[in-house]
Amino acid sequence: MVWCLTTQQLYRTRAAGLESMKAEQQSLFELNPAPWEEDDSREQLVATVVFATGPVRPFDYFVPPELRGQVVAGGRVRAPFGKRDRLVTGYCVRLENRLAGTRRLKPLDSIVDRQSLLSPSMLRLTEWMADYYLCNWGQVLEAVVPAGVRGRAGTRQTQFVSLPNHVVARLTELKLTPTQQRIMNFLAGCRQAVPIREVVAAACCTVGPIQTLCKKGLIVTEIQRFDAGQQIEPIAYEPEAHLTLNVDQQQALDAILSSLQSLSHATILVHGVTGSGKTEVYIQAIQEVLRFGRQAIVLVPEISLTPQTESRFRSRFGNVAVMHSHQSDTERRRHWEQIAAGRVSVVVGARSAVFAPTPNLGLIVLDEEHETSFKQETAPRYNARDVALERARAERIPLVLGSATPSLESWHRAQTGQYHLVSLPKRVFDRPLPSVGTIDLRIEYRDRRSRGAISRQLSLAMDTTLKEGGQIILLLNRRGYSTHIQCPACGLVLECPHCAIALTHHLHQQVAICHYCDHQVAAPGECPECHFAGIRYSGLGTQRLEAEVKARFPEHRCLRMDTDTMQKPGSHEKALGLFRDGEVRILVGTQMIAKGLDFPNVTLVGVINADTALHLPDFRAAERTFQLVTQVAGRTGRGEKGGRVLVQTFNPEHVAITAAVRHDFEMFARGELPIRQSRDYPPFANMIRLVVRGPAERPTGLFADELALRLRAVLEKAEFHWRVLGPAPAPIAKLRGNFRFQIQTQAANAAGLGQAVRQATGELKSADGIQWIADVDPLDML
C-alpha cells in the first residue's frame, strides 16, 4: 500500500482535464514548461519501507539523489514518520522507478546497512509469512535477521583508508617521501578499503604520514564497523567412516536423490522407527548436495542439539555452522556472515536456522518434524516446518521430514499424496525394538502401602539392570518437588496471584514457584488462610523422583536433567558426557531426555507417569502422549544388550498407550484421525485461535464477545464451511495478571479463514490494557 497515492490513472485524469488549458497557453510555455508539468514527466526512485512497530502496512519514500546506489532492498533505512517526522528505522523491501505524482513523497533520511541483509527470495518468504501468520511484515523481518546481525555484535567503528581510482592511475607521477611511498604501494595492492592499523603495520609508520596524504586528497578515509575479534575456526573431529545403507535406507535415499536430480521440489516424509538410521540417510543425501556445490540446512529440535549431533555432522562434513539459542550475539553474527558468504556448506540448527542466508541452498532436512519446539509462541507465531515447506517450494528443492512419530498433519498429507512417504520399519543391524510393558497404577495404589513414584515392578527391574551393569533413564514430565500445596482443613490451594495456576514446591530453595510467570513465595509451614499446621504437599515432580531414586539406590550415581538444573551454559553437554562415560548410572529428567540421545548401554527406560498430558484440554493430548512414550522408549535397546521399557499409567487401555506399547504408529493414527475428522480438527481443517487478554475480567470478556460477533458476521458471507467456538475462558483463565478468553475458528479453506480474521480485526479498536493475538495453526491450546 502506498503512503502518497501516485498512479498513472490519476495522471491521465488530470492531464485530460487540463488539455484545453494547455492548448491555449502552449505558445507561452513552449520553451519553458511549467514546473508541475516537468515534475509529472520525471521519474523518481521510490523505496517501499516496512516498520517492525506501528502500522502494519508498508510506506513509500522518495530516494534522494545522494542516497541513490546506496539504498538496497533487504537493507535498513532511517525514514521520517508521522506528523513530527521522527526518524524510525525500517526495512526497505522494494525499490522501483515511478512517475512523480501530485503529492511529494517524504525523502529517506539515511541508510543503516550498506549491504542487503536479505536476498530477494527471503524477502518473498517473509512477505508470505506476514500474510499467512497474520502479522506485521516488519515483525517477521526482525525475527528472521538475528539481533547480533542487526546490531553488528562483536564489531567496533574503525577508520578505513583506500586509494581513489584517479590517484592509482598517476601513482608513478607523485612526489612522495619513502614512508608515503610505502603507504601508497600497500594501498595500491589492496582491492578494498583496509583498517588504518593494518596500513600502519604494513608501512612501518605512524598515523601522521597517513593523515598528511589524506589532507592532500591522495587517499580517502571512511568509518566502517570492523570485527577485530577471534574468528570462528573449524573444530577438528575424527573423520567418520562411510556407512553402508540397508535396503530400506537405500530406498529412502533414492527417493531424495530422485528429487535432487530432477531439480524440482518434493516433500519426502521419512517414517522410521527409533534407531532405524534416519540420520545416515540425511547425511548421504547432503553429501550428494555438496557434490554439486550447494548447501544444506538441517533443522533439529533445540533439545536435540547435543554435542553428539554436532560431532556426527562435523565428522562427515568438516566445517559446519551450528545455530541455537545458547550462542552469543557475536557468535550468531559470525556464523550468519560465513553462511551468507558461502564458506559453510552445512547448517545445523534449531527453529530459526530455517532462515539461514544460504546463497546456494539445495536441501532442507527437518528431523523430529513432529516436535512442538518448531512452533514459535511469540509473534511472528510461525512453524518452522511450514516455513521450510514454503522455502523449499519457492527454491524448487527437496524437503525431507523425518520422525518415528510423525505429526498427524504430515501423515495425512503423505496418505493423500501431497508428500512422498518412505518407511524404515526396522532398526539398523536388525536389532529388535525394545519390549514395552505397562504397569497399571490403579492396582499398584490399591494393593501397596508405599506411595512413592516407583512401583515395585519398576524397582525390581532397576535393581536387576544396575547389577548387570546397564544404565537407566526415568522420564517424568513435571518439574519441581511437589506439584501443588493444599490445606486439608480449609481446602485452600496455594495459587499464583497473577495466574490461575497452582504453585509448584521446589525443595532445594524451599520456595513455591509459578512456572508461567516465575512468581515465588517461601514454602509455607502452615496454611496461610486458617493457619492449620498440617498443610499438605502433594503431586510428583522430578526433584521428588530424584530424591526417591537416591534413597532406593544410594550406591549408584543419579543425575537430574530439567530446566532447573540445565540453566548454566554447557550444563547439558556436561551432564550427557557424564552419562555417556558411565559415571552416572541413572538419568532422571523431563522430555529433554526423551529425544535425540543414543546410548547403547541404556537397557531400561521407565516412564513414571504416562498420563501427565493425556487429559489436558487439548485435542492433541493423546497424540503428544503417544509421541513422548514412543520416543523415550526408543532410547533403549540401541546396543547389543537389547532393552526394556516399563510404562506406569492409570490408563493402560487408552489407544495412545496401547499403540506406543506395540510401537505401532499406524494403529494410533487409525484410531485418532476419525475423531479429528468428525470434529473438523486438523489435519482435516485449518485452525486460527484468537486469545484476548486484559487486566479486568468483564471488559476483556465483552471485547472478546465483540470480536467473535464481527468474525461470525464476516464468515456468514463465506462460501466455505466454517466453525467458530467461543468466546470462552481459556483453559488457563488468568496468566501474568491478565484474564484470558479464547475464540477458536476452523475451516478447510486456509486462505479464506485468514482473510476473514483480517477483515474482522481490521478496524477493531480495543480498550486500554486489552490486547489480542491471532495464532494460526496453534499448537498450544492452553
mmCIF file of N, CA, C and O in Angstrom, residues 627-689:
data_model
loop_
_atom_site.group_PDB
_atom_site.id
_atom_site.type_symbol
_atom_site.label_atom_id
_atom_site.label_comp_id
_atom_site.label_asym_id
_atom_site.label_seq_id
_atom_site.Cartn_x
_atom_site.Cartn_y
_atom_site.Cartn_z
ATOM 1 N N GLN A 627 3.513 -39.841 21.256
ATOM 2 C CA GLN A 627 4.834 -39.457 20.760
ATOM 3 C C GLN A 627 5.883 -39.508 21.859
ATOM 4 O O GLN A 627 6.996 -40.035 21.658
ATOM 5 N N LEU A 628 5.551 -38.980 23.035
ATOM 6 C CA LEU A 628 6.520 -38.929 24.117
ATOM 7 C C LEU A 628 6.898 -40.324 24.591
ATOM 8 O O LEU A 628 8.089 -40.636 24.779
ATOM 9 N N VAL A 629 5.908 -41.196 24.790
ATOM 10 C CA VAL A 629 6.194 -42.552 25.258
ATOM 11 C C VAL A 629 6.994 -43.320 24.204
ATOM 12 O O VAL A 629 7.969 -44.022 24.524
ATOM 13 N N THR A 630 6.623 -43.191 22.938
ATOM 14 C CA THR A 630 7.340 -43.885 21.868
ATOM 15 C C THR A 630 8.780 -43.393 21.756
ATOM 16 O O THR A 630 9.713 -44.181 21.594
ATOM 17 N N GLN A 631 8.948 -42.084 21.848
ATOM 18 C CA GLN A 631 10.292 -41.523 21.699
ATOM 19 C C GLN A 631 11.209 -41.929 22.853
ATOM 20 O O GLN A 631 12.362 -42.299 22.639
ATOM 21 N N VAL A 632 10.717 -41.870 24.083
ATOM 22 C CA VAL A 632 11.583 -42.247 25.205
ATOM 23 C C VAL A 632 11.854 -43.741 25.202
ATOM 24 O O VAL A 632 12.937 -44.199 25.599
ATOM 25 N N ALA A 633 10.901 -44.529 24.724
ATOM 26 C CA ALA A 633 11.135 -45.965 24.603
ATOM 27 C C ALA A 633 12.261 -46.249 23.621
ATOM 28 O O ALA A 633 13.017 -47.223 23.773
ATOM 29 N N GLY A 634 12.413 -45.378 22.629
ATOM 30 C CA GLY A 634 13.473 -45.559 21.632
ATOM 31 C C GLY A 634 14.865 -45.270 22.130
ATOM 32 O O GLY A 634 15.852 -45.506 21.420
ATOM 33 N N ARG A 635 14.993 -44.778 23.387
ATOM 34 C CA ARG A 635 16.338 -44.517 23.926
ATOM 35 C C ARG A 635 17.032 -45.789 24.372
ATOM 36 O O ARG A 635 18.231 -45.765 24.654
ATOM 37 N N THR A 636 16.307 -46.884 24.462
ATOM 38 C CA THR A 636 16.913 -48.135 24.927
ATOM 39 C C THR A 636 16.956 -49.165 23.801
ATOM 40 O O THR A 636 16.298 -49.009 22.767
ATOM 41 N N GLY A 637 17.757 -50.199 24.024
ATOM 42 C CA GLY A 637 17.870 -51.274 23.048
ATOM 43 C C GLY A 637 18.690 -50.919 21.830
ATOM 44 O O GLY A 637 18.589 -51.567 20.795
ATOM 45 N N ARG A 638 19.551 -49.883 21.923
ATOM 46 C CA ARG A 638 20.335 -49.455 20.770
ATOM 47 C C ARG A 638 21.681 -50.157 20.692
ATOM 48 O O ARG A 638 22.431 -49.946 19.738
ATOM 49 N N GLY A 639 22.002 -50.958 21.688
ATOM 50 C CA GLY A 639 23.249 -51.720 21.665
ATOM 51 C C GLY A 639 22.973 -53.215 21.591
ATOM 52 O O GLY A 639 21.828 -53.658 21.401
ATOM 53 N N GLU A 640 24.012 -53.996 21.760
ATOM 54 C CA GLU A 640 23.876 -55.454 21.652
ATOM 55 C C GLU A 640 23.134 -56.054 22.835
ATOM 56 O O GLU A 640 22.635 -57.176 22.758
ATOM 57 N N LYS A 641 23.064 -55.318 23.944
ATOM 58 C CA LYS A 641 22.412 -55.856 25.137
ATOM 59 C C LYS A 641 20.887 -55.869 25.033
ATOM 60 O O LYS A 641 20.216 -56.525 25.821
ATOM 61 N N GLY A 642 20.343 -55.122 24.082
ATOM 62 C CA GLY A 642 18.885 -55.029 24.000
ATOM 63 C C GLY A 642 18.351 -54.053 25.014
ATOM 64 O O GLY A 642 19.094 -53.286 25.635
ATOM 65 N N GLY A 643 17.048 -54.041 25.209
ATOM 66 C CA GLY A 643 16.476 -53.084 26.141
ATOM 67 C C GLY A 643 15.051 -53.420 26.512
ATOM 68 O O GLY A 643 14.400 -54.275 25.908
ATOM 69 N N ARG A 644 14.568 -52.711 27.533
ATOM 70 C CA ARG A 644 13.237 -52.946 28.073
ATOM 71 C C ARG A 644 12.646 -51.617 28.512
ATOM 72 O O ARG A 644 13.364 -50.720 28.991
ATOM 73 N N VAL A 645 11.316 -51.478 28.361
ATOM 74 C CA VAL A 645 10.627 -50.253 28.753
ATOM 75 C C VAL A 645 9.446 -50.618 29.636
ATOM 76 O O VAL A 645 8.685 -51.536 29.326
ATOM 77 N N LEU A 646 9.296 -49.887 30.749
ATOM 78 C CA LEU A 646 8.148 -50.065 31.631
ATOM 79 C C LEU A 646 7.422 -48.730 31.742
ATOM 80 O O LEU A 646 8.011 -47.708 32.096
ATOM 81 N N VAL A 647 6.123 -48.764 31.422
ATOM 82 C CA VAL A 647 5.314 -47.549 31.392
ATOM 83 C C VAL A 647 4.280 -47.624 32.512
ATOM 84 O O VAL A 647 3.406 -48.497 32.511
ATOM 85 N N GLN A 648 4.379 -46.702 33.465
ATOM 86 C CA GLN A 648 3.411 -46.632 34.557
ATOM 87 C C GLN A 648 2.262 -45.707 34.133
ATOM 88 O O GLN A 648 2.480 -44.589 33.697
ATOM 89 N N THR A 649 1.023 -46.198 34.272
ATOM 90 C CA THR A 649 -0.120 -45.432 33.800
ATOM 91 C C THR A 649 -1.385 -45.830 34.547
ATOM 92 O O THR A 649 -1.526 -46.968 35.011
ATOM 93 N N PHE A 650 -2.307 -44.881 34.653
ATOM 94 C CA PHE A 650 -3.642 -45.167 35.178
ATOM 95 C C PHE A 650 -4.606 -45.531 34.047
ATOM 96 O O PHE A 650 -5.750 -45.876 34.301
ATOM 97 N N ASN A 651 -4.130 -45.435 32.779
ATOM 98 C CA ASN A 651 -4.993 -45.677 31.618
ATOM 99 C C ASN A 651 -4.315 -46.633 30.634
ATOM 100 O O ASN A 651 -4.058 -46.265 29.484
ATOM 101 N N PRO A 652 -4.006 -47.851 31.052
ATOM 102 C CA PRO A 652 -3.281 -48.758 30.154
ATOM 103 C C PRO A 652 -4.072 -49.153 28.916
ATOM 104 O O PRO A 652 -3.499 -49.610 27.928
ATOM 105 N N GLU A 653 -5.405 -48.967 28.941
ATOM 106 C CA GLU A 653 -6.222 -49.364 27.792
ATOM 107 C C GLU A 653 -6.396 -48.228 26.776
ATOM 108 O O GLU A 653 -6.962 -48.440 25.696
ATOM 109 N N HIS A 654 -5.877 -47.022 27.063
ATOM 110 C CA HIS A 654 -6.019 -45.902 26.133
ATOM 111 C C HIS A 654 -5.224 -46.195 24.867
ATOM 112 O O HIS A 654 -4.117 -46.734 24.909
ATOM 113 N N VAL A 655 -5.772 -45.810 23.699
ATOM 114 C CA VAL A 655 -5.141 -46.140 22.423
ATOM 115 C C VAL A 655 -3.744 -45.528 22.314
ATOM 116 O O VAL A 655 -2.843 -46.113 21.691
ATOM 117 N N ALA A 656 -3.525 -44.366 22.915
ATOM 118 C CA ALA A 656 -2.188 -43.760 22.859
ATOM 119 C C ALA A 656 -1.168 -44.633 23.575
ATOM 120 O O ALA A 656 -0.016 -44.751 23.139
ATOM 121 N N ILE A 657 -1.571 -45.279 24.680
ATOM 122 C CA ILE A 657 -0.663 -46.137 25.442
ATOM 123 C C ILE A 657 -0.502 -47.487 24.746
ATOM 124 O O ILE A 657 0.622 -47.974 24.563
ATOM 125 N N THR A 658 -1.608 -48.097 24.339
ATOM 126 C CA THR A 658 -1.521 -49.426 23.726
ATOM 127 C C THR A 658 -0.745 -49.378 22.407
ATOM 128 O O THR A 658 0.032 -50.287 22.095
ATOM 129 N N ALA A 659 -0.933 -48.312 21.614
ATOM 130 C CA ALA A 659 -0.187 -48.192 20.352
ATOM 131 C C ALA A 659 1.286 -47.963 20.615
ATOM 132 O O ALA A 659 2.159 -48.512 19.909
ATOM 133 N N ALA A 660 1.624 -47.167 21.647
ATOM 134 C CA ALA A 660 3.030 -46.935 21.979
ATOM 135 C C ALA A 660 3.693 -48.215 22.467
ATOM 136 O O ALA A 660 4.854 -48.492 22.149
ATOM 137 N N VAL A 661 2.959 -49.014 23.233
ATOM 138 C CA VAL A 661 3.499 -50.283 23.724
ATOM 139 C C VAL A 661 3.843 -51.205 22.558
ATOM 140 O O VAL A 661 4.839 -51.932 22.585
ATOM 141 N N ARG A 662 3.054 -51.135 21.484
ATOM 142 C CA ARG A 662 3.276 -52.003 20.325
ATOM 143 C C ARG A 662 4.180 -51.363 19.264
ATOM 144 O O ARG A 662 4.395 -51.950 18.204
ATOM 145 N N HIS A 663 4.672 -50.147 19.528
ATOM 146 C CA HIS A 663 5.462 -49.408 18.530
ATOM 147 C C HIS A 663 4.681 -49.293 17.219
ATOM 148 O O HIS A 663 5.242 -49.379 16.125
ATOM 149 N N ASP A 664 3.388 -49.042 17.315
ATOM 150 C CA ASP A 664 2.521 -49.103 16.138
ATOM 151 C C ASP A 664 1.895 -47.728 15.882
ATOM 152 O O ASP A 664 0.805 -47.400 16.373
ATOM 153 N N PHE A 665 2.585 -46.926 15.073
ATOM 154 C CA PHE A 665 2.081 -45.592 14.761
ATOM 155 C C PHE A 665 0.786 -45.666 13.965
ATOM 156 O O PHE A 665 -0.154 -44.893 14.203
ATOM 157 N N GLU A 666 0.718 -46.574 13.013
ATOM 158 C CA GLU A 666 -0.469 -46.652 12.157
ATOM 159 C C GLU A 666 -1.710 -47.019 12.963
ATOM 160 O O GLU A 666 -2.809 -46.550 12.666
ATOM 161 N N MET A 667 -1.538 -47.823 13.995
ATOM 162 C CA MET A 667 -2.664 -48.163 14.864
ATOM 163 C C MET A 667 -3.184 -46.902 15.560
ATOM 164 O O MET A 667 -4.407 -46.676 15.627
ATOM 165 N N PHE A 668 -2.264 -46.085 16.043
ATOM 166 C CA PHE A 668 -2.686 -44.851 16.703
ATOM 167 C C PHE A 668 -3.383 -43.922 15.707
ATOM 168 O O PHE A 668 -4.436 -43.345 16.002
ATOM 169 N N ALA A 669 -2.803 -43.778 14.516
ATOM 170 C CA ALA A 669 -3.387 -42.885 13.513
ATOM 171 C C ALA A 669 -4.786 -43.342 13.112
ATOM 172 O O ALA A 669 -5.701 -42.518 12.950
ATOM 173 N N ARG A 670 -4.972 -44.646 12.959
ATOM 174 C CA ARG A 670 -6.301 -45.165 12.589
ATOM 175 C C ARG A 670 -7.336 -44.863 13.663
ATOM 176 O O ARG A 670 -8.511 -44.635 13.369
ATOM 177 N N GLY A 671 -6.930 -44.851 14.924
ATOM 178 C CA GLY A 671 -7.866 -44.564 15.999
ATOM 179 C C GLY A 671 -8.130 -43.077 16.178
ATOM 180 O O GLY A 671 -9.246 -42.670 16.520
ATOM 181 N N GLU A 672 -7.131 -42.236 15.926
ATOM 182 C CA GLU A 672 -7.237 -40.817 16.227
ATOM 183 C C GLU A 672 -7.808 -40.006 15.070
ATOM 184 O O GLU A 672 -8.598 -39.071 15.291
ATOM 185 N N LEU A 673 -7.455 -40.326 13.836
ATOM 186 C CA LEU A 673 -7.868 -39.496 12.694
ATOM 187 C C LEU A 673 -9.390 -39.406 12.523
ATOM 188 O O LEU A 673 -9.914 -38.313 12.243
ATOM 189 N N PRO A 674 -10.152 -40.504 12.665
ATOM 190 C CA PRO A 674 -11.609 -40.355 12.543
ATOM 191 C C PRO A 674 -12.210 -39.403 13.569
ATOM 192 O O PRO A 674 -13.183 -38.699 13.281
ATOM 193 N N ILE A 675 -11.633 -39.370 14.776
ATOM 194 C CA ILE A 675 -12.122 -38.443 15.810
ATOM 195 C C ILE A 675 -11.881 -37.011 15.366
ATOM 196 O O ILE A 675 -12.762 -36.140 15.478
ATOM 197 N N ARG A 676 -10.686 -36.739 14.822
ATOM 198 C CA ARG A 676 -10.363 -35.394 14.340
ATOM 199 C C ARG A 676 -11.298 -34.988 13.198
ATOM 200 O O ARG A 676 -11.793 -33.863 13.152
ATOM 201 N N GLN A 677 -11.549 -35.921 12.282
ATOM 202 C CA GLN A 677 -12.376 -35.611 11.118
ATOM 203 C C GLN A 677 -13.810 -35.280 11.525
ATOM 204 O O GLN A 677 -14.431 -34.369 10.971
ATOM 205 N N SER A 678 -14.328 -36.000 12.499
ATOM 206 C CA SER A 678 -15.718 -35.783 12.917
ATOM 207 C C SER A 678 -15.912 -34.417 13.564
ATOM 208 O O SER A 678 -17.029 -33.901 13.620
ATOM 209 N N ARG A 679 -14.825 -33.808 14.040
ATOM 210 C CA ARG A 679 -14.929 -32.525 14.737
ATOM 211 C C ARG A 679 -14.251 -31.375 13.978
ATOM 212 O O ARG A 679 -14.042 -30.301 14.531
ATOM 213 N N ASP A 680 -13.882 -31.634 12.721
ATOM 214 C CA ASP A 680 -13.249 -30.606 11.880
ATOM 215 C C ASP A 680 -11.962 -30.073 12.497
ATOM 216 O O ASP A 680 -11.666 -28.872 12.428
ATOM 217 N N TYR A 681 -11.189 -30.956 13.087
ATOM 218 C CA TYR A 681 -9.892 -30.569 13.636
ATOM 219 C C TYR A 681 -8.788 -30.898 12.624
ATOM 220 O O TYR A 681 -8.969 -31.744 11.744
ATOM 221 N N PRO A 682 -7.636 -30.226 12.738
ATOM 222 C CA PRO A 682 -6.517 -30.584 11.863
ATOM 223 C C PRO A 682 -6.213 -32.075 11.992
ATOM 224 O O PRO A 682 -6.350 -32.629 13.087
ATOM 225 N N PRO A 683 -5.873 -32.749 10.891
ATOM 226 C CA PRO A 683 -5.448 -32.193 9.599
ATOM 227 C C PRO A 683 -6.581 -31.993 8.596
ATOM 228 O O PRO A 683 -6.313 -31.716 7.430
ATOM 229 N N PHE A 684 -7.841 -32.111 9.024
ATOM 230 C CA PHE A 684 -8.958 -32.011 8.090
ATOM 231 C C PHE A 684 -9.473 -30.589 7.944
ATOM 232 O O PHE A 684 -10.323 -30.320 7.099
ATOM 233 N N ALA A 685 -8.988 -29.696 8.748
ATOM 234 C CA ALA A 685 -9.341 -28.280 8.646
ATOM 235 C C ALA A 685 -8.195 -27.464 9.216
ATOM 236 O O ALA A 685 -7.381 -27.972 9.998
ATOM 237 N N ASN A 686 -8.152 -26.202 8.825
ATOM 238 C CA ASN A 686 -7.181 -25.277 9.403
ATOM 239 C C ASN A 686 -7.816 -24.594 10.605
ATOM 240 O O ASN A 686 -9.032 -24.494 10.704
ATOM 241 N N MET A 687 -6.964 -24.113 11.490
ATOM 242 C CA MET A 687 -7.465 -23.512 12.721
ATOM 243 C C MET A 687 -6.730 -22.219 13.006
ATOM 244 O O MET A 687 -5.521 -22.110 12.778
ATOM 245 N N ILE A 688 -7.453 -21.225 13.480
ATOM 246 C CA ILE A 688 -6.861 -19.989 13.998
ATOM 247 C C ILE A 688 -7.442 -19.776 15.391
ATOM 248 O O ILE A 688 -8.659 -19.798 15.574
ATOM 249 N N ARG A 689 -6.577 -19.589 16.348
ATOM 250 C CA ARG A 689 -7.006 -19.372 17.731
ATOM 251 C C ARG A 689 -6.762 -17.906 18.090
ATOM 252 O O ARG A 689 -5.641 -17.410 17.973
#
